[in-house]
PDB file of N, CA and C in Angstrom:
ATOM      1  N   UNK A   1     -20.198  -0.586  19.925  1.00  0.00           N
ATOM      2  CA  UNK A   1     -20.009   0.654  19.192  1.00  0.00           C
ATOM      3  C   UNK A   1     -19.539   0.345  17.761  1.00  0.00           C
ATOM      4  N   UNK A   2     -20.289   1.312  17.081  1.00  0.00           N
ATOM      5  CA  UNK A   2     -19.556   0.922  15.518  1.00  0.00           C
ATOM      6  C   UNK A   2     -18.607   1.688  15.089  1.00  0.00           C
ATOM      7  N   UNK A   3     -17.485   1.097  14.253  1.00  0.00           N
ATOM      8  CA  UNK A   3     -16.644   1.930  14.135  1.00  0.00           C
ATOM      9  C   UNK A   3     -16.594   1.921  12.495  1.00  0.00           C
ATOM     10  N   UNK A   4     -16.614   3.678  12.249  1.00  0.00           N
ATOM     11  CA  UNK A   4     -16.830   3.442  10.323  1.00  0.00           C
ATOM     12  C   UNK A   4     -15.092   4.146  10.175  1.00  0.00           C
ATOM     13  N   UNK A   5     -14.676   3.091   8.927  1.00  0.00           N
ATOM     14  CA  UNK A   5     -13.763   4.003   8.007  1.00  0.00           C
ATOM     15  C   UNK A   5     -13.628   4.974   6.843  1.00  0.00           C
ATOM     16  N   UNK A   6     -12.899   5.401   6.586  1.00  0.00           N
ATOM     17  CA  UNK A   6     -13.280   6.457   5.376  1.00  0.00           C
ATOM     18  C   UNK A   6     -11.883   6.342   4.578  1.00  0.00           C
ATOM     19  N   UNK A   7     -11.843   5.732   3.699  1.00  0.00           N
ATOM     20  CA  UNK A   7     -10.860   5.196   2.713  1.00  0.00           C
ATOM     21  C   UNK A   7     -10.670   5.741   1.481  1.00  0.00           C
ATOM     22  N   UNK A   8      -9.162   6.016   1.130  1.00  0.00           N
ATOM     23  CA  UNK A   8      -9.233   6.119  -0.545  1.00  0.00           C
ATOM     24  C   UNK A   8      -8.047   4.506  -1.485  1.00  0.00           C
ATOM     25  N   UNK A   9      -8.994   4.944  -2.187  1.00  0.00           N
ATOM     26  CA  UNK A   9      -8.447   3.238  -3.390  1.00  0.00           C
ATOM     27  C   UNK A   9      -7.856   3.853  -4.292  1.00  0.00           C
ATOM     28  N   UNK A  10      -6.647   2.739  -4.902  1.00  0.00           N
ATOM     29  CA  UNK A  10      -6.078   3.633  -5.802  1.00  0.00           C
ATOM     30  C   UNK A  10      -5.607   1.890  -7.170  1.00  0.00           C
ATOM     31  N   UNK A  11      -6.090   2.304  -7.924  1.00  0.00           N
ATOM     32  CA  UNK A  11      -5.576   1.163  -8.778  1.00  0.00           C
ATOM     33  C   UNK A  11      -4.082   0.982  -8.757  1.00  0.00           C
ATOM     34  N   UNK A  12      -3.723   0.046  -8.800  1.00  0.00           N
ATOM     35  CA  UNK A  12      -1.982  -0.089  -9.331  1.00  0.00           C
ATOM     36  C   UNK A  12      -2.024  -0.253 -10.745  1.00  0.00           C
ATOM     37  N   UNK A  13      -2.903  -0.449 -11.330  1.00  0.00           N
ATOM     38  CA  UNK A  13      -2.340  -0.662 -12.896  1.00  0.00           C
ATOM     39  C   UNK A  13      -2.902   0.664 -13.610  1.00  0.00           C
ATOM     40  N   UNK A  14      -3.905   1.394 -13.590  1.00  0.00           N
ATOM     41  CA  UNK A  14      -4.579   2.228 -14.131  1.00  0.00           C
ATOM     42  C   UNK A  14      -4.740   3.800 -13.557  1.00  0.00           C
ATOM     43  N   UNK A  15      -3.978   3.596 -11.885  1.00  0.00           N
ATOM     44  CA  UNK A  15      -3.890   4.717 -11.245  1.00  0.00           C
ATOM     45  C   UNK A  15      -5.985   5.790 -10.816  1.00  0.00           C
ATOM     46  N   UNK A  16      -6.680   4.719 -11.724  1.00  0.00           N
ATOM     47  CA  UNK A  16      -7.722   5.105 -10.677  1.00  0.00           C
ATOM     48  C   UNK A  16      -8.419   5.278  -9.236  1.00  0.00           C
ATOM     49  N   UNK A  17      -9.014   6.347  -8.529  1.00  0.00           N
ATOM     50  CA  UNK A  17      -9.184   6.387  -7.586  1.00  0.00           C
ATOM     51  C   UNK A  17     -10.249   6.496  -7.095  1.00  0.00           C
ATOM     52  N   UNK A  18     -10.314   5.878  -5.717  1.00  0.00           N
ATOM     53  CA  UNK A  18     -11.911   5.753  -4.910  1.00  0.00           C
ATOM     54  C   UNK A  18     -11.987   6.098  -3.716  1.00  0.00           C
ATOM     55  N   UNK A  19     -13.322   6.957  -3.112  1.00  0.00           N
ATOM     56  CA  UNK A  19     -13.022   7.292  -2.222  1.00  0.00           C
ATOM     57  C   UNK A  19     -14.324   6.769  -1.765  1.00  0.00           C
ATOM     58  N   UNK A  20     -14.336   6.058  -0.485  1.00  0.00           N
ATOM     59  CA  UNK A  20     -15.335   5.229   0.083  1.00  0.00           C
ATOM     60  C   UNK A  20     -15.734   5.336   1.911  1.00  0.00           C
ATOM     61  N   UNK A  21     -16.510   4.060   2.348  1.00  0.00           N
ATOM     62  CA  UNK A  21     -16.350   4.464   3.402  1.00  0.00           C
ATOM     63  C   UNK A  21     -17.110   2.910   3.911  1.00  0.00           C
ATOM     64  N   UNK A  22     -16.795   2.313   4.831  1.00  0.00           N
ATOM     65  CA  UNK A  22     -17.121   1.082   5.438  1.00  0.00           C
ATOM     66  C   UNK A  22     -16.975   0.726   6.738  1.00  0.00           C
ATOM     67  N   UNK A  23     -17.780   0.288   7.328  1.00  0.00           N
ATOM     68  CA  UNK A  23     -17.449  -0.516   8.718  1.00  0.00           C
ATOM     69  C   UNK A  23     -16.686  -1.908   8.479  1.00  0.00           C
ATOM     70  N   UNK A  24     -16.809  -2.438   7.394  1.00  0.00           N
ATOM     71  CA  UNK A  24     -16.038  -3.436   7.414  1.00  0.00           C
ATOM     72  C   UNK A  24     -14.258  -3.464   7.559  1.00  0.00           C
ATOM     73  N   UNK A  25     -13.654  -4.320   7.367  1.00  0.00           N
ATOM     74  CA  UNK A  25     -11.999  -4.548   7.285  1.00  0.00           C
ATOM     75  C   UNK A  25     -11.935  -3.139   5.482  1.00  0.00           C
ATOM     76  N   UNK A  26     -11.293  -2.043   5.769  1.00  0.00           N
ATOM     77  CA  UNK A  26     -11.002  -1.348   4.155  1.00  0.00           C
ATOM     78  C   UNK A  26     -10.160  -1.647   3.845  1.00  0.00           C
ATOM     79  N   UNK A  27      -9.670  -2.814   4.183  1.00  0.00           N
ATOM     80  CA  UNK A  27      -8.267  -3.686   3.210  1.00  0.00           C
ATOM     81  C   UNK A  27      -8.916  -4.817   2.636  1.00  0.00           C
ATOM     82  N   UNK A  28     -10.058  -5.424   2.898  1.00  0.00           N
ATOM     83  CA  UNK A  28     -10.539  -6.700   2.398  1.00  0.00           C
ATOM     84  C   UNK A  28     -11.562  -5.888   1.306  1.00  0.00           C
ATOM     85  N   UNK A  29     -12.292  -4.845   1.877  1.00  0.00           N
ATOM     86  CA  UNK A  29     -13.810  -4.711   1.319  1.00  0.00           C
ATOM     87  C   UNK A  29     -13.302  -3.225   0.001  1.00  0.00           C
ATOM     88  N   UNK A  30     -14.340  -4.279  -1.244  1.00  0.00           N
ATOM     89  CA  UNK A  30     -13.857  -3.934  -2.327  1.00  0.00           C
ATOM     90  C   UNK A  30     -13.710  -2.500  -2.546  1.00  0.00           C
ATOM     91  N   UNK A  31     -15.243  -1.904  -1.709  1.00  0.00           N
ATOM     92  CA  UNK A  31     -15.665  -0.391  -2.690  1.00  0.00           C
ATOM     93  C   UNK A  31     -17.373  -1.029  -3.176  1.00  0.00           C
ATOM     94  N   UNK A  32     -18.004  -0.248  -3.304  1.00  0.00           N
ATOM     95  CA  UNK A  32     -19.277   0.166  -3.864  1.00  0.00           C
ATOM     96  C   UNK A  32     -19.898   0.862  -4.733  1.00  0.00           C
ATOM     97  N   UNK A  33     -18.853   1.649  -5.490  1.00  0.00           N
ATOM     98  CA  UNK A  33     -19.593   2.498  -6.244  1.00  0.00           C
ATOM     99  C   UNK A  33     -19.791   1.564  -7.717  1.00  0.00           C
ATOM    100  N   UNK A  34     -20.470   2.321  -8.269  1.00  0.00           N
ATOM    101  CA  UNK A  34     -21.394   1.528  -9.456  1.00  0.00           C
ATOM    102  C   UNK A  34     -19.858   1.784 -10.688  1.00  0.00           C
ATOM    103  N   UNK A  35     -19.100   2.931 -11.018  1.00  0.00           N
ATOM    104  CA  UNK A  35     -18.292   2.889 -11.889  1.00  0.00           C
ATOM    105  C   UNK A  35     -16.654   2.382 -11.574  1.00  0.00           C
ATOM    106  N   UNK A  36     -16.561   2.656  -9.951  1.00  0.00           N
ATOM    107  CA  UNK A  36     -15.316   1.565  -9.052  1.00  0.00           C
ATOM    108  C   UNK A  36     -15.600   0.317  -9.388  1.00  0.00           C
ATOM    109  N   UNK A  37     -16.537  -0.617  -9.027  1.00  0.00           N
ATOM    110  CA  UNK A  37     -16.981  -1.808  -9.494  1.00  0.00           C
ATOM    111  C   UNK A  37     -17.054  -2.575 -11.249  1.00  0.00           C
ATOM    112  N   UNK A  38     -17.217  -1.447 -11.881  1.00  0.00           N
ATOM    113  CA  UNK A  38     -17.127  -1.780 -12.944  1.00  0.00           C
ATOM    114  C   UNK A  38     -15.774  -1.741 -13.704  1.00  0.00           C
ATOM    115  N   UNK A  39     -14.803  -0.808 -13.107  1.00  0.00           N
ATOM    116  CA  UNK A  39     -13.068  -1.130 -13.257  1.00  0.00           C
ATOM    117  C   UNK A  39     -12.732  -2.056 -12.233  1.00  0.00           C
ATOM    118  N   UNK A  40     -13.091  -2.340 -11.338  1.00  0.00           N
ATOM    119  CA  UNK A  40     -12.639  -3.413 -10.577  1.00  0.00           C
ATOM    120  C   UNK A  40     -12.623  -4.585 -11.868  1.00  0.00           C
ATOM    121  N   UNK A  41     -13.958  -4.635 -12.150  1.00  0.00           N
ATOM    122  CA  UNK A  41     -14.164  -5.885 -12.784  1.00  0.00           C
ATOM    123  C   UNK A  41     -13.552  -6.150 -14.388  1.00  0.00           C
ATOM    124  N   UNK A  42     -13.385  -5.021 -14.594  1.00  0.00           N
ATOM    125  CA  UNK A  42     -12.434  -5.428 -15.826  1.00  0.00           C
ATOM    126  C   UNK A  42     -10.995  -5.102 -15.333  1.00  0.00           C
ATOM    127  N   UNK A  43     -10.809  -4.565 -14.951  1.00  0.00           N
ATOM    128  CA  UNK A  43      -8.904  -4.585 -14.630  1.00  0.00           C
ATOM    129  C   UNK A  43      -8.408  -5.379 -13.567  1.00  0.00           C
ATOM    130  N   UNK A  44      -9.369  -6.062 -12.738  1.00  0.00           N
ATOM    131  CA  UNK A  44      -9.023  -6.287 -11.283  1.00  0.00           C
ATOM    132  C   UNK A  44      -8.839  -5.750 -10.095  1.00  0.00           C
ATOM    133  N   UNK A  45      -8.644  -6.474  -9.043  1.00  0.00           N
ATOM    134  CA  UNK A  45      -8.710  -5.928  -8.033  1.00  0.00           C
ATOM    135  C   UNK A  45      -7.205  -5.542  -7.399  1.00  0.00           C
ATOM    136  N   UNK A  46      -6.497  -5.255  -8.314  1.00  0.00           N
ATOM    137  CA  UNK A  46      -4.834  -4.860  -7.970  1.00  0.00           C
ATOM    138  C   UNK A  46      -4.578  -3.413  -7.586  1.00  0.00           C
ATOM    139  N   UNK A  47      -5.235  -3.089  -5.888  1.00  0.00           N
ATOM    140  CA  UNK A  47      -5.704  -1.786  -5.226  1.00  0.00           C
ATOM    141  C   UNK A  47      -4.774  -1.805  -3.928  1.00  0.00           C
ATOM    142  N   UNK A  48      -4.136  -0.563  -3.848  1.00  0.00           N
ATOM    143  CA  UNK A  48      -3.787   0.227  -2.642  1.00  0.00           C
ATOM    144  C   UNK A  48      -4.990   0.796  -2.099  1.00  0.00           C
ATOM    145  N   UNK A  49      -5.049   0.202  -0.888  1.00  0.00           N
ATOM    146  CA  UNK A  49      -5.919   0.912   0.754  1.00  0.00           C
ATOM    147  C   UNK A  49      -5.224   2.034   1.413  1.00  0.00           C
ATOM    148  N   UNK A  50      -5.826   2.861   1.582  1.00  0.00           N
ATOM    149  CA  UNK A  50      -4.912   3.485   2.412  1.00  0.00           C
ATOM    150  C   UNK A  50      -6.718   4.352   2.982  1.00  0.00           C
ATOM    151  N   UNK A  51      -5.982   4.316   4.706  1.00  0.00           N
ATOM    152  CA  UNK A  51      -7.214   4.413   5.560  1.00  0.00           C
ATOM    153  C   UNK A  51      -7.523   6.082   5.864  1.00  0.00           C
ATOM    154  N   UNK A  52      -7.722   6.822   5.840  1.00  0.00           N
ATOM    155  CA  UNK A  52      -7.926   8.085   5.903  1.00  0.00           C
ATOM    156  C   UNK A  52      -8.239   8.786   7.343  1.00  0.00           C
ATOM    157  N   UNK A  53      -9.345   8.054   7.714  1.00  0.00           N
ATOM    158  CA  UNK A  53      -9.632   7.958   8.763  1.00  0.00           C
ATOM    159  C   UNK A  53     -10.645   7.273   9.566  1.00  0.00           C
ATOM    160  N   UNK A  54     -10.351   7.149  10.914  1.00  0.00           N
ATOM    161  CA  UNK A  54     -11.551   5.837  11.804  1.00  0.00           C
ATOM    162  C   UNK A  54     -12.470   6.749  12.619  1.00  0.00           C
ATOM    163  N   UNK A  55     -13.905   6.697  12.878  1.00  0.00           N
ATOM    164  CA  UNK A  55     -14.195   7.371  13.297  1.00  0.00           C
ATOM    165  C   UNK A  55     -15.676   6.603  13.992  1.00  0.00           C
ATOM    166  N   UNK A  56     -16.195   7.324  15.288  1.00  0.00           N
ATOM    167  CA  UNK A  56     -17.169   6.435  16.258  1.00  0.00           C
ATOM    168  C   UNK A  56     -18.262   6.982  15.759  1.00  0.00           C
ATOM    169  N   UNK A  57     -18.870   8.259  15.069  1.00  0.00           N
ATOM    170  CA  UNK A  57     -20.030   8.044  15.009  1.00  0.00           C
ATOM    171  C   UNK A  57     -20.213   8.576  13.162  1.00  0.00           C
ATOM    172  N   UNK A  58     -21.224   8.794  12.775  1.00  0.00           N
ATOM    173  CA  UNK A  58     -21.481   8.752  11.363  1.00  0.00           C
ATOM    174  C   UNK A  58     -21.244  10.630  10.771  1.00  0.00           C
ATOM    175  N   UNK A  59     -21.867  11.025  11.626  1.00  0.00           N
ATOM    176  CA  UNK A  59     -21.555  13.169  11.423  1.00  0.00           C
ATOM    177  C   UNK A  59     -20.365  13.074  11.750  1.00  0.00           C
ATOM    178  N   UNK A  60     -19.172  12.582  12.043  1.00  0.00           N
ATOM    179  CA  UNK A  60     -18.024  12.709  11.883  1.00  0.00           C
ATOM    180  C   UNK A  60     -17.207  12.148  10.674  1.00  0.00           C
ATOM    181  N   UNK A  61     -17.781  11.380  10.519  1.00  0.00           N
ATOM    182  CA  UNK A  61     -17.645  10.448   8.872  1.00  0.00           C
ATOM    183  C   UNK A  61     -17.955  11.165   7.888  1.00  0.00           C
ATOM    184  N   UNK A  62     -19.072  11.632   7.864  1.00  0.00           N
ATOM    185  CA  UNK A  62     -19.628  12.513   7.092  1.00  0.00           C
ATOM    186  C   UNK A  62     -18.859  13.810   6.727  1.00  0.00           C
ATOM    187  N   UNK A  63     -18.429  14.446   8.100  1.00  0.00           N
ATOM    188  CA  UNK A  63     -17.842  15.721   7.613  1.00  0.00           C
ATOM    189  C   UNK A  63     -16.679  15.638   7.616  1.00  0.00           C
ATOM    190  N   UNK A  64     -15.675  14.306   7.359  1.00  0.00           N
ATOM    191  CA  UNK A  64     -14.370  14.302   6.750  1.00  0.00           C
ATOM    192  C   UNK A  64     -14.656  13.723   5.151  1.00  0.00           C
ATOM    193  N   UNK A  65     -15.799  12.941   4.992  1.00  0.00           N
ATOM    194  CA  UNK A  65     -15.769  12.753   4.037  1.00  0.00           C
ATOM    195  C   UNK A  65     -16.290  13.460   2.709  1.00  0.00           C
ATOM    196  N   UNK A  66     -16.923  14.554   3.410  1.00  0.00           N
ATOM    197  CA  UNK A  66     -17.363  15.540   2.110  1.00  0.00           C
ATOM    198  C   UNK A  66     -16.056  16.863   2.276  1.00  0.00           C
ATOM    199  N   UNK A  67     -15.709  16.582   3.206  1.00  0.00           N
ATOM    200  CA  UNK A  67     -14.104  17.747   2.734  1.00  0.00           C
ATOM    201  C   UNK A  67     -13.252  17.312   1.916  1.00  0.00           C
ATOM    202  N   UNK A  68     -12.928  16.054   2.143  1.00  0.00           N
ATOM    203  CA  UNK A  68     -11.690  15.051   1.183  1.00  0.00           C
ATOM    204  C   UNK A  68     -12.432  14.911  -0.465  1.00  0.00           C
ATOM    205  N   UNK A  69     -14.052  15.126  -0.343  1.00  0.00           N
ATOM    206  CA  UNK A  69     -14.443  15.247  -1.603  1.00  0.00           C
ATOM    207  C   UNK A  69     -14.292  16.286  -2.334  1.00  0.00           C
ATOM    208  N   UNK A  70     -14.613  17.740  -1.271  1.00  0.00           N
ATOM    209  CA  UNK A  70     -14.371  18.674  -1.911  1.00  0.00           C
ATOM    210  C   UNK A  70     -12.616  18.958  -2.531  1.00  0.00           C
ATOM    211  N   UNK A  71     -12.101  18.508  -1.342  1.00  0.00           N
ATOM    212  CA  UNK A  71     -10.558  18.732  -1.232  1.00  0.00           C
ATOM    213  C   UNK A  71      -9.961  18.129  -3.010  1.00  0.00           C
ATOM    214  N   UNK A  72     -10.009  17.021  -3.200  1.00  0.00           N
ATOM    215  CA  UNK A  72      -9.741  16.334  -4.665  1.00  0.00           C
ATOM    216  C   UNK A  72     -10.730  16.057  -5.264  1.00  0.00           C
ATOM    217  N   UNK A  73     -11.820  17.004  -5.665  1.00  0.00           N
ATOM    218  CA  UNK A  73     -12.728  17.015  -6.658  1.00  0.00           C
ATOM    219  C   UNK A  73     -13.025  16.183  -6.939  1.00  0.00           C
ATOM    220  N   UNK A  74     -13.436  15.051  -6.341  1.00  0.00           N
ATOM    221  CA  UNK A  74     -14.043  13.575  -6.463  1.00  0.00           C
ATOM    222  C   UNK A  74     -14.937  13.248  -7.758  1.00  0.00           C
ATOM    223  N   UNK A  75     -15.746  14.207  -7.618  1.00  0.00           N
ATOM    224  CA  UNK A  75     -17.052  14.298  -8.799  1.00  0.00           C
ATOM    225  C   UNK A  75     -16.717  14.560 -10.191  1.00  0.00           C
ATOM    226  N   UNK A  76     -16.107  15.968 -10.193  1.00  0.00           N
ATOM    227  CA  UNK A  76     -15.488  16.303 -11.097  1.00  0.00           C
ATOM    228  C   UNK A  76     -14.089  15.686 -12.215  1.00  0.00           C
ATOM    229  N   UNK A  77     -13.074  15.438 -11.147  1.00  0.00           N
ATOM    230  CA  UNK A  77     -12.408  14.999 -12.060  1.00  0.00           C
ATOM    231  C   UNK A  77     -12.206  13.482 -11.912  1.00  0.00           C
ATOM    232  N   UNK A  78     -11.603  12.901 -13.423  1.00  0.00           N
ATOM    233  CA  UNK A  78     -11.968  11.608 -14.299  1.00  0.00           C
ATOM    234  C   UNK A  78     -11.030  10.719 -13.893  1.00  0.00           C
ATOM    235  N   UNK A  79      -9.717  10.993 -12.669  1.00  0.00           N
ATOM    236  CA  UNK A  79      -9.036  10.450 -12.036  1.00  0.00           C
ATOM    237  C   UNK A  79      -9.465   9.490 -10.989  1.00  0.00           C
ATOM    238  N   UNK A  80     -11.087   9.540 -10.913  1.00  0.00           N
ATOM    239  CA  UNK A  80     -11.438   9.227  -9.622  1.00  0.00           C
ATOM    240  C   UNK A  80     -12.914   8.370 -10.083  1.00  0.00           C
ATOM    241  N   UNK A  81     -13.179   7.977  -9.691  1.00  0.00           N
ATOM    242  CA  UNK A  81     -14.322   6.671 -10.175  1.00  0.00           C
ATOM    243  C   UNK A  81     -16.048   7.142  -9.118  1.00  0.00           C
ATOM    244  N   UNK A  82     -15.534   8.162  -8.376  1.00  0.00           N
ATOM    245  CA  UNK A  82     -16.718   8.335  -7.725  1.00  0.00           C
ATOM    246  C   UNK A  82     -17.993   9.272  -8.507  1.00  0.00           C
ATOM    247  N   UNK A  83     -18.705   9.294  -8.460  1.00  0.00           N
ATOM    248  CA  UNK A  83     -20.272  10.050  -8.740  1.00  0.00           C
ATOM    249  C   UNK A  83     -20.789  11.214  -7.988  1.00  0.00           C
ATOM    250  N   UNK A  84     -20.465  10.663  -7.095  1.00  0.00           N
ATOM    251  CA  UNK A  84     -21.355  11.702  -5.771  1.00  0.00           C
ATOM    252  C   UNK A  84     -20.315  11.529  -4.389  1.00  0.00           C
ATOM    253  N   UNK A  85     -20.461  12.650  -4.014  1.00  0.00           N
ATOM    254  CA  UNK A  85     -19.726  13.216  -2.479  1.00  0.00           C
ATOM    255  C   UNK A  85     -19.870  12.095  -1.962  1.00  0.00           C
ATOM    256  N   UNK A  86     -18.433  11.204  -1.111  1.00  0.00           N
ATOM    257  CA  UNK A  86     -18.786  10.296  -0.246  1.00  0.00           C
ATOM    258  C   UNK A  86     -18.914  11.216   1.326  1.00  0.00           C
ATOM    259  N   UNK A  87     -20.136  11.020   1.829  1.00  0.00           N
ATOM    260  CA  UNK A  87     -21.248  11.399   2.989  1.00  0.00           C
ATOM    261  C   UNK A  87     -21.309  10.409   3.794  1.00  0.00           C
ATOM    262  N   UNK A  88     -20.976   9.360   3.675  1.00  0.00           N
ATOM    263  CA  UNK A  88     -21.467   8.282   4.884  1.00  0.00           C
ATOM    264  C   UNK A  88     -22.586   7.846   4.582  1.00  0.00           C
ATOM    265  N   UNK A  89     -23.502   8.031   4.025  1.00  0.00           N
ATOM    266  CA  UNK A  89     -24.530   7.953   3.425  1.00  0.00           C
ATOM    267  C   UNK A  89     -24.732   7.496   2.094  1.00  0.00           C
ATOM    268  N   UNK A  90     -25.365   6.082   2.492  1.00  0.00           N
ATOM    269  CA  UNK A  90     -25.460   4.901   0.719  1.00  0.00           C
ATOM    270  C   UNK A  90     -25.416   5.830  -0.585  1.00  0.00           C
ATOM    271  N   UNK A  91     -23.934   5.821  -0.790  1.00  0.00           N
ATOM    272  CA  UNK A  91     -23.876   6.525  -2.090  1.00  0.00           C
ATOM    273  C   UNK A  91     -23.550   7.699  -2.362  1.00  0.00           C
ATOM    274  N   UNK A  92     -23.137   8.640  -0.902  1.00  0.00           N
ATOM    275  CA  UNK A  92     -23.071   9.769  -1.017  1.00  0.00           C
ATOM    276  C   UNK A  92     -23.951  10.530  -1.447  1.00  0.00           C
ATOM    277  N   UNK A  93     -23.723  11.804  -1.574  1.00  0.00           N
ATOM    278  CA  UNK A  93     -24.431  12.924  -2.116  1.00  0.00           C
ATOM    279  C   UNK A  93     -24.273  13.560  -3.131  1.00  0.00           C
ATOM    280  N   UNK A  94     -25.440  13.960  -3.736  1.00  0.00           N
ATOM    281  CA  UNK A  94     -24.957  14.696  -5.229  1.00  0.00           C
ATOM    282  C   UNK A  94     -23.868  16.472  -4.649  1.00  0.00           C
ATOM    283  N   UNK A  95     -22.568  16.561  -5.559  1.00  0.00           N
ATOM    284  CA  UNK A  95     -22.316  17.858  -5.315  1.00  0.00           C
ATOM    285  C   UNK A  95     -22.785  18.717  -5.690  1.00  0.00           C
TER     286      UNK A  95
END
């Protein structure tokens, strides 16, 4: 059985935030998004994990993870490094 997480990242130096989602370890695994990655790489990787939630199948992933998008305006506001609704789905969804 696979088990997916649904994570938010939070820089320690810059206070940016990410909201993601992985089957892998979400304390080892960086993040994916195209503008997370690109502050990763200039500021580093000096990030608070914190796990949101674990969940067995993917429509459950999905529909915590587009509430927590809606919930802190992921898209919208500039606090947050994401693009699109994290969905469980490579990349999320446009809001």
């Amino acid at each position: 059985m696979t088990i997916y997480y649904l994570y938010k990242k939070t820089h320690r130096i810059t206070d940016l935030q990410y909201l993601g989602q992985t089957i892998q370890d979400p304390f080892v695994y960086k993040g994916s998004g195209t503008r997370w990655m690109k502050h990763i790489k200039k500021y580093g990787n000096d990030v608070h994990t914190e796990v949101l939630g674990i969940f067995d199948t993917k429509e459950s992933l999905a529909e915590a993870g587009i509430w927590y998008s809606k919930l802190w305006n992921i898209v919208e506001d500039k606090q947050w490094a994401n693009l699109k609704y994290e969905s469980g789905v490579d990349g999320g969804f446009q809001a």
